[in-house]
mmCIF file with all atom_site columns, C-alpha atoms in Angstrom:
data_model
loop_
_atom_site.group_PDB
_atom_site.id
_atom_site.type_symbol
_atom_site.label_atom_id
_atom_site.label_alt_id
_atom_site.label_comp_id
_atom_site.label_asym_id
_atom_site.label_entity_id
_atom_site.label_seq_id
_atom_site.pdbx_PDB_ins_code
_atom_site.Cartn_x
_atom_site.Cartn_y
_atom_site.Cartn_z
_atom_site.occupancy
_atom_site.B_iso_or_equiv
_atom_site.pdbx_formal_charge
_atom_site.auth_seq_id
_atom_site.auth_comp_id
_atom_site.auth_asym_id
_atom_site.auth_atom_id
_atom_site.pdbx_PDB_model_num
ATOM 1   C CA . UNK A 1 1   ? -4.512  8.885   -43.319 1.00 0.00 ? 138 UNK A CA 1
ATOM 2   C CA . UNK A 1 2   ? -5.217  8.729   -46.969 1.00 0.00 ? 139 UNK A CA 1
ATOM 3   C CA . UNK A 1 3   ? -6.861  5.590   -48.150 1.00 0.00 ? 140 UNK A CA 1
ATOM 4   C CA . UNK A 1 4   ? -4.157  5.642   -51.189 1.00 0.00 ? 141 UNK A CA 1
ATOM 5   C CA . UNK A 1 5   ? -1.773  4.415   -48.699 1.00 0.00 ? 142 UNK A CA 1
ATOM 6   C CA . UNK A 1 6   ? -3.264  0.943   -48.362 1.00 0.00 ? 143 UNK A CA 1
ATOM 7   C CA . UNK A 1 7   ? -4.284  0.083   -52.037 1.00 0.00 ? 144 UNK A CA 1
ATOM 8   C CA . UNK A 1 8   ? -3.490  -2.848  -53.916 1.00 0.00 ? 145 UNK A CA 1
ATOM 9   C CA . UNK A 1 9   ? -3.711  -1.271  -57.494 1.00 0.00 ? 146 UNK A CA 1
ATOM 10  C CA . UNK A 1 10  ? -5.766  -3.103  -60.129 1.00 0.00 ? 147 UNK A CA 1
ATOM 11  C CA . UNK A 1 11  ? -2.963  -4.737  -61.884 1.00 0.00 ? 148 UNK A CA 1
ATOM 12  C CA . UNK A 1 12  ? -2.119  -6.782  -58.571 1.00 0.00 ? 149 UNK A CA 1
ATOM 13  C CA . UNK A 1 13  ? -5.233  -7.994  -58.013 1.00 0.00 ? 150 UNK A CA 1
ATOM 14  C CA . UNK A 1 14  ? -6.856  -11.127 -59.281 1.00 0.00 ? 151 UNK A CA 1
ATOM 15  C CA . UNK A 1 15  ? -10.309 -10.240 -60.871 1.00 0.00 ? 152 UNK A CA 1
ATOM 16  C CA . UNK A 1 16  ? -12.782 -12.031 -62.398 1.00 0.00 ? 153 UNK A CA 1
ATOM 17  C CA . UNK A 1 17  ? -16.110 -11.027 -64.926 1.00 0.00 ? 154 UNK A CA 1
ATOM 18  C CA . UNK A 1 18  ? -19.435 -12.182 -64.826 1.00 0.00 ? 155 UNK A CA 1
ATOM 19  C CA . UNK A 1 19  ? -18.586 -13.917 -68.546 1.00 0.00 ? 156 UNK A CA 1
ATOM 20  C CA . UNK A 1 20  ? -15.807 -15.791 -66.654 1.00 0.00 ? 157 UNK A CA 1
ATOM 21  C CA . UNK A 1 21  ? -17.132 -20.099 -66.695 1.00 0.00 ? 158 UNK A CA 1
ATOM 22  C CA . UNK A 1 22  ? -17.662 -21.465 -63.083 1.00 0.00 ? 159 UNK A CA 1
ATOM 23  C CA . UNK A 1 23  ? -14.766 -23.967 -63.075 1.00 0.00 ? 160 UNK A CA 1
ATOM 24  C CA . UNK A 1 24  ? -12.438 -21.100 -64.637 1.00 0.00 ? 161 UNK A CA 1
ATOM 25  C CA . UNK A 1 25  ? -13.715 -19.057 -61.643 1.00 0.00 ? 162 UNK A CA 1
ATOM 26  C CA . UNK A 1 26  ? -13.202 -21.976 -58.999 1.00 0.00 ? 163 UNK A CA 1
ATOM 27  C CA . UNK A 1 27  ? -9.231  -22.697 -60.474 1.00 0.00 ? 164 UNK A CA 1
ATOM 28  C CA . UNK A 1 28  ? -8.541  -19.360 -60.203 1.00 0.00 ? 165 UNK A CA 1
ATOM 29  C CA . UNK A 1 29  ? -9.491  -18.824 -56.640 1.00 0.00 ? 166 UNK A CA 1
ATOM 30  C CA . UNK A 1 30  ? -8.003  -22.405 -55.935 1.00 0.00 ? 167 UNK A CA 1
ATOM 31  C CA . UNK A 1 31  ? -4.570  -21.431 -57.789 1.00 0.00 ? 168 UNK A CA 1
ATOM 32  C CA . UNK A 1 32  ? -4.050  -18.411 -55.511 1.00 0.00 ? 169 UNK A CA 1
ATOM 33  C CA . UNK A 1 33  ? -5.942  -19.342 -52.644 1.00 0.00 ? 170 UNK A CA 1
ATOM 34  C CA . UNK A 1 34  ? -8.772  -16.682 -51.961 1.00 0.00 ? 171 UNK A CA 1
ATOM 35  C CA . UNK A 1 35  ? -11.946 -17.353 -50.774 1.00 0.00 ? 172 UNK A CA 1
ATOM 36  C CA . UNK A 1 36  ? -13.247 -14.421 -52.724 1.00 0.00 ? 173 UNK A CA 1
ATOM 37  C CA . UNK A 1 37  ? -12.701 -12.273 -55.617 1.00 0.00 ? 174 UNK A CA 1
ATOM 38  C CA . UNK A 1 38  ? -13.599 -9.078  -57.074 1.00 0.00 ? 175 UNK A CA 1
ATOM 39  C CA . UNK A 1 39  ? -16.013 -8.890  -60.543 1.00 0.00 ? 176 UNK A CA 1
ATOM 40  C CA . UNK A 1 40  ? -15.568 -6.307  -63.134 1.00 0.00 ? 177 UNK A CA 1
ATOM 41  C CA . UNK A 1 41  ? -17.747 -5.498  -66.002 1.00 0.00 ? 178 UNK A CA 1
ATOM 42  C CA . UNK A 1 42  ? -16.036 -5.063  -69.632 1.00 0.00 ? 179 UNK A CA 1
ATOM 43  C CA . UNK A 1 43  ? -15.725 -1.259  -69.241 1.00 0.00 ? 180 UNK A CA 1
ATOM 44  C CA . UNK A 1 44  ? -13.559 -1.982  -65.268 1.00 0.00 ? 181 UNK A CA 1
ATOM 45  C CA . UNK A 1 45  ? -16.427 -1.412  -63.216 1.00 0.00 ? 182 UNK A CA 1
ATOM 46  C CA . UNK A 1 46  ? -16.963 -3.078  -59.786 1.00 0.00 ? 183 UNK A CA 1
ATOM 47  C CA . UNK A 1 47  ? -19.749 -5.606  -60.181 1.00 0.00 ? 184 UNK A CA 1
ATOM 48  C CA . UNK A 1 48  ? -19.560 -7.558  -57.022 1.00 0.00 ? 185 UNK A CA 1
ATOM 49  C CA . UNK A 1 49  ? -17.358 -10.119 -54.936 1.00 0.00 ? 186 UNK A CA 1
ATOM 50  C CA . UNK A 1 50  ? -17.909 -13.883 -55.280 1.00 0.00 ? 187 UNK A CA 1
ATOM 51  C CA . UNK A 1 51  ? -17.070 -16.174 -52.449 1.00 0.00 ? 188 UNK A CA 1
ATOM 52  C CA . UNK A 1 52  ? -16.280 -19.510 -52.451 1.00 0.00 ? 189 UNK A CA 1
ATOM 53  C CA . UNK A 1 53  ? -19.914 -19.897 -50.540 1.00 0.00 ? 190 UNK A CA 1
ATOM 54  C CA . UNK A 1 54  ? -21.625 -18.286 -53.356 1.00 0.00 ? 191 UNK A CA 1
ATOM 55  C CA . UNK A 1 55  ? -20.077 -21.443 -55.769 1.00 0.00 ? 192 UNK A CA 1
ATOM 56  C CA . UNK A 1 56  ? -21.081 -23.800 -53.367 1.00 0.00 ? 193 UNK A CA 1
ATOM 57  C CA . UNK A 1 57  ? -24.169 -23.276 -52.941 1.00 0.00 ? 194 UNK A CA 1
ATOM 58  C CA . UNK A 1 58  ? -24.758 -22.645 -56.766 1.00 0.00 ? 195 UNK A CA 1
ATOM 59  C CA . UNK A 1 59  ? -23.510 -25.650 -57.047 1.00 0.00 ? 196 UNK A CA 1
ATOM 60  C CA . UNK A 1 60  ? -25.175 -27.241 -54.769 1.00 0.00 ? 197 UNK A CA 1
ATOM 61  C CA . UNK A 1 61  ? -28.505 -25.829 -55.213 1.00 0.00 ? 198 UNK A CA 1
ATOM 62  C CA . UNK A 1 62  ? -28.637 -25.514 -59.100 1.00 0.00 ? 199 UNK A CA 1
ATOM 63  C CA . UNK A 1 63  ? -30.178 -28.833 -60.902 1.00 0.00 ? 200 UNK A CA 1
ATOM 64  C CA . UNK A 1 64  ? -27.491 -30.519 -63.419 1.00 0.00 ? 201 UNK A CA 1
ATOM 65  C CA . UNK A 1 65  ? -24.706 -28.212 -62.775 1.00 0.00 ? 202 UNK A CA 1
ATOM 66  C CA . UNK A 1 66  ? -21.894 -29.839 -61.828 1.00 0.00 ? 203 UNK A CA 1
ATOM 67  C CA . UNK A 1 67  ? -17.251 -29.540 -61.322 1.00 0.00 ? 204 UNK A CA 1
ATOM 68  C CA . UNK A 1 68  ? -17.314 -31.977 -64.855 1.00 0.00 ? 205 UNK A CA 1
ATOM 69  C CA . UNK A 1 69  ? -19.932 -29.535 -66.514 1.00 0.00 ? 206 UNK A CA 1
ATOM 70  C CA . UNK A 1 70  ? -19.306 -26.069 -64.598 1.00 0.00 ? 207 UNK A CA 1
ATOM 71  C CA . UNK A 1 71  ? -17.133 -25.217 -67.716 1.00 0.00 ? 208 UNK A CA 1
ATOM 72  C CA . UNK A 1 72  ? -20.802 -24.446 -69.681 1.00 0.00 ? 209 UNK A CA 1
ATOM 73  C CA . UNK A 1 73  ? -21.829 -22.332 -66.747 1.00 0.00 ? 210 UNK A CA 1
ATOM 74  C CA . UNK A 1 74  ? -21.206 -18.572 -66.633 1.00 0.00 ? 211 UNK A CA 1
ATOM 75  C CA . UNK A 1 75  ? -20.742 -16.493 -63.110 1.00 0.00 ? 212 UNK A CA 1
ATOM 76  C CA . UNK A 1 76  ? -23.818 -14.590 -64.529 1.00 0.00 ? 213 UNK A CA 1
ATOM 77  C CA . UNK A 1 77  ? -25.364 -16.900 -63.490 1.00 0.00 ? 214 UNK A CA 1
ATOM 78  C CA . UNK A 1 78  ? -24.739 -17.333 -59.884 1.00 0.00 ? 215 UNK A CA 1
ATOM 79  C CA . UNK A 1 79  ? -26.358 -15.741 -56.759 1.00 0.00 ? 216 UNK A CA 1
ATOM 80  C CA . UNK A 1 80  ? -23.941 -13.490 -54.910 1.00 0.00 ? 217 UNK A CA 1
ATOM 81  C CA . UNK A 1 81  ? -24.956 -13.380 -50.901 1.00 0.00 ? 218 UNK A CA 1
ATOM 82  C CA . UNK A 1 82  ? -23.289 -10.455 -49.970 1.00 0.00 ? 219 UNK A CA 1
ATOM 83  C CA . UNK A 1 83  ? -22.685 -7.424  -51.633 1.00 0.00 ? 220 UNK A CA 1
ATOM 84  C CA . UNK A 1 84  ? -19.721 -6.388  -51.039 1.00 0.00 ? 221 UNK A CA 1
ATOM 85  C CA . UNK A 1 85  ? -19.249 -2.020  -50.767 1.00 0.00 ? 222 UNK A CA 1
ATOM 86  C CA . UNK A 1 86  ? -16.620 -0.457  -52.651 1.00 0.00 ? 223 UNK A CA 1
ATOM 87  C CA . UNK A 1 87  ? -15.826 2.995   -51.102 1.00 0.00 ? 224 UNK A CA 1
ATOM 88  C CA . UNK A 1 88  ? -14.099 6.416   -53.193 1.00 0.00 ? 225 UNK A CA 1
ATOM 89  C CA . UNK A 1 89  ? -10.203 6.877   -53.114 1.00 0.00 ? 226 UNK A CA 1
ATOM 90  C CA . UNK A 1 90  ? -11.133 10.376  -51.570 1.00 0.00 ? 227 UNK A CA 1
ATOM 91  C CA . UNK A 1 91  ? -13.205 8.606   -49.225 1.00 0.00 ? 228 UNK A CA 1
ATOM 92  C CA . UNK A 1 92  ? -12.497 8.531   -45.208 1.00 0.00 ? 229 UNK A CA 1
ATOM 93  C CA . UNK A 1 93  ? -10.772 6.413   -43.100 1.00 0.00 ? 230 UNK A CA 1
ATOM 94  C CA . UNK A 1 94  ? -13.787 5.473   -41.285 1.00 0.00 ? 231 UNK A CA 1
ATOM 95  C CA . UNK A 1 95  ? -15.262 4.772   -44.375 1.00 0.00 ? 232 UNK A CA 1
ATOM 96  C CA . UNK A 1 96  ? -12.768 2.272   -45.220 1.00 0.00 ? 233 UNK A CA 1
ATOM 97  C CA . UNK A 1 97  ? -12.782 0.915   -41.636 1.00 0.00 ? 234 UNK A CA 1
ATOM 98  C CA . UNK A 1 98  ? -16.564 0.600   -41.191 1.00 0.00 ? 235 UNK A CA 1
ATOM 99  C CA . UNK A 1 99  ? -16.771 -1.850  -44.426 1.00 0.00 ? 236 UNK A CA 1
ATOM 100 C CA . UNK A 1 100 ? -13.297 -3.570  -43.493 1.00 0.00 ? 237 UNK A CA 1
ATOM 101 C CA . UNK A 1 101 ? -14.958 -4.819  -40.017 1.00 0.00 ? 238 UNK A CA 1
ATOM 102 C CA . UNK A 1 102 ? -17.292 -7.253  -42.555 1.00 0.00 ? 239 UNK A CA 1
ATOM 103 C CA . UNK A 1 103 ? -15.743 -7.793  -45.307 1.00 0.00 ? 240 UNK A CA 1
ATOM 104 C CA . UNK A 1 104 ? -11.587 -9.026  -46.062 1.00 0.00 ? 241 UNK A CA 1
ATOM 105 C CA . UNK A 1 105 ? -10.955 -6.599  -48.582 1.00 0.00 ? 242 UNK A CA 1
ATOM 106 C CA . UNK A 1 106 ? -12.499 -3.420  -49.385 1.00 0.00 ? 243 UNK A CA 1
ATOM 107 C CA . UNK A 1 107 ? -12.582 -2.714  -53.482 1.00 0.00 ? 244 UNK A CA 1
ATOM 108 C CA . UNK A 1 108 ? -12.134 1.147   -54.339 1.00 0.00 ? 245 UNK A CA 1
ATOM 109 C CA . UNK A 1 109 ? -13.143 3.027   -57.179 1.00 0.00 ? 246 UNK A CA 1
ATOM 110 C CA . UNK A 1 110 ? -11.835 6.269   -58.928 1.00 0.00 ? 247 UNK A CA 1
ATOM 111 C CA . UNK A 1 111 ? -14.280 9.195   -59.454 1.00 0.00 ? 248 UNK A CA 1
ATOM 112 C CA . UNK A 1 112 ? -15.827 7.571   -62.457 1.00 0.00 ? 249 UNK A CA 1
ATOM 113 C CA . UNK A 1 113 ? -16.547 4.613   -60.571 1.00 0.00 ? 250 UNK A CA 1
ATOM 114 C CA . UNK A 1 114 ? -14.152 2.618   -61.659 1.00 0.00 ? 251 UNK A CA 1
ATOM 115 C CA . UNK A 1 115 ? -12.653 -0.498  -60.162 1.00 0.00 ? 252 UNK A CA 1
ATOM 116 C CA . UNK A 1 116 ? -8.832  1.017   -59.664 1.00 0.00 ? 253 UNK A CA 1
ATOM 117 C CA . UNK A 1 117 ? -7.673  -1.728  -56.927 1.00 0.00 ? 254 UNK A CA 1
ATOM 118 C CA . UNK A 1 118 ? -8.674  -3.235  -53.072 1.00 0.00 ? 255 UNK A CA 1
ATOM 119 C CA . UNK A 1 119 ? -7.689  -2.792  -49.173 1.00 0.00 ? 256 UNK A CA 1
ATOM 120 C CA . UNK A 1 120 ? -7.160  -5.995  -47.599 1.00 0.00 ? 257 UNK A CA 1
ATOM 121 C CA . UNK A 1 121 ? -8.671  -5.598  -44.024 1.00 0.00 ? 258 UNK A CA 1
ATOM 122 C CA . UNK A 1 122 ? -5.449  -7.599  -43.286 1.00 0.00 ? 259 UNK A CA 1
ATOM 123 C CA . UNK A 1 123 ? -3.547  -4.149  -43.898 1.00 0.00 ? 260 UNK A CA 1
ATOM 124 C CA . UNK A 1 124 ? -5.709  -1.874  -41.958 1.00 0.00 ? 261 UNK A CA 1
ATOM 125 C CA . UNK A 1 125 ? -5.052  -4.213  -39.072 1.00 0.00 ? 262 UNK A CA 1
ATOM 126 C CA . UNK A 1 126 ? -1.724  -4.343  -39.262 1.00 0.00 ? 263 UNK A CA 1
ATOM 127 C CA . UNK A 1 127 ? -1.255  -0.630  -39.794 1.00 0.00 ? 264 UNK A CA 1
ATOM 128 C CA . UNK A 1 128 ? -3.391  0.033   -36.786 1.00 0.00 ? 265 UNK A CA 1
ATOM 129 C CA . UNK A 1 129 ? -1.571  -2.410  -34.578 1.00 0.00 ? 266 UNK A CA 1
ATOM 130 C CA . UNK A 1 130 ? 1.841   -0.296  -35.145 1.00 0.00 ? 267 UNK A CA 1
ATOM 131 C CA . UNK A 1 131 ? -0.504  2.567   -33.909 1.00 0.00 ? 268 UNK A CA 1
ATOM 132 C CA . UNK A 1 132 ? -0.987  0.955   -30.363 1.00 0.00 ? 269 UNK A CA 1
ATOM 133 C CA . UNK A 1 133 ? 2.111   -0.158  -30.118 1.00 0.00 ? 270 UNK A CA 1
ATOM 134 C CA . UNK A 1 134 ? 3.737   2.704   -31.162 1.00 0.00 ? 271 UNK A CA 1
ATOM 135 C CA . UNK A 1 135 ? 1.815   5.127   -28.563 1.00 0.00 ? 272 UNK A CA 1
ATOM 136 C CA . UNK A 1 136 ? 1.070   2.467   -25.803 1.00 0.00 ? 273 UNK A CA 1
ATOM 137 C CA . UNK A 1 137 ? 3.136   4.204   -22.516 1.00 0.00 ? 274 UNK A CA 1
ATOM 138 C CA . UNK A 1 138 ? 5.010   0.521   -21.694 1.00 0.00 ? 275 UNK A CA 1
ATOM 139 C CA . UNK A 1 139 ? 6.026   1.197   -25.764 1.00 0.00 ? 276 UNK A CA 1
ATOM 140 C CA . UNK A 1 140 ? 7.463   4.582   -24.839 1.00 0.00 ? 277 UNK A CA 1
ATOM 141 C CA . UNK A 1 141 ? 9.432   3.282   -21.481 1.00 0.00 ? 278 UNK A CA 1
ATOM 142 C CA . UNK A 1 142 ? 6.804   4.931   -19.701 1.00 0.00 ? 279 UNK A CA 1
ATOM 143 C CA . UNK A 1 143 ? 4.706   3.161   -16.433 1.00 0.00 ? 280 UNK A CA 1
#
């Protein structure tokens, strides 16, 4: 299986860059309801994934920053606590499945490295669940 088959392409996916502010950041995620999204740099390379953890705990751990001020804060500025591995379009399946067991989505990048869309583990889940029913004996009317 090709891992073209499960992308979200870029232009569906909500990004973010590290010039983004922190309470542009936190609406965005809040408007469409992710706990994390992918950062780009300028040129559409993958930077990194922020979390709604990593704001938190910025938040919470960073003197004077606060929701009514986070509008003079940049994402540059905050921690990320997990680094999130893109994998290659030409890249394997197990690839792909070995980073989808830790993290939601997987972001993948084009030859030159750039940031051309994501697999939601969601997807890989469901694709492999058709797979067991589909070949399970009770599935084929066989006991």
């Amino acid at each position: 299986m090709n891992i073209a088959f499960f992308l979200l392409p870029k232009s569906e996916v909500i990004t973010t860059t590290l010039q983004t502010t922190l309470r542009q950041t936190l609406e965005r995620m809040e408007y469409h309801r992710y706990t994390a999204v992918p950062i780009l740099s300028d040129d559409g390379h993958y930077v990194g994934t922020v979390t709604e953890g990593d704001l938190l705990w910025f938040l919470k751990n960073s003197e004077g920053v606060s929701f009514e001020n986070a509008h003079r804060h940049l994402l540059s500025e905050v921690p990320l606590r997990v680094q999130n591995k893109p994998v290659h379009i030409h890249a394997d399946m197990v690839d792909l499945i070995d980073l989808a067991k830790v993290q939601n989505f997987v972001p993948i990048v084009d030859d030159s490295d750039k940031f051309i869309g994501i697999v939601r583990r969601s997807e890989i889940i469901e694709y492999c669940a058709k797979q067991v029913v589909f070949k399970s004996p009770s599935a084929a009317g066989e006991r």
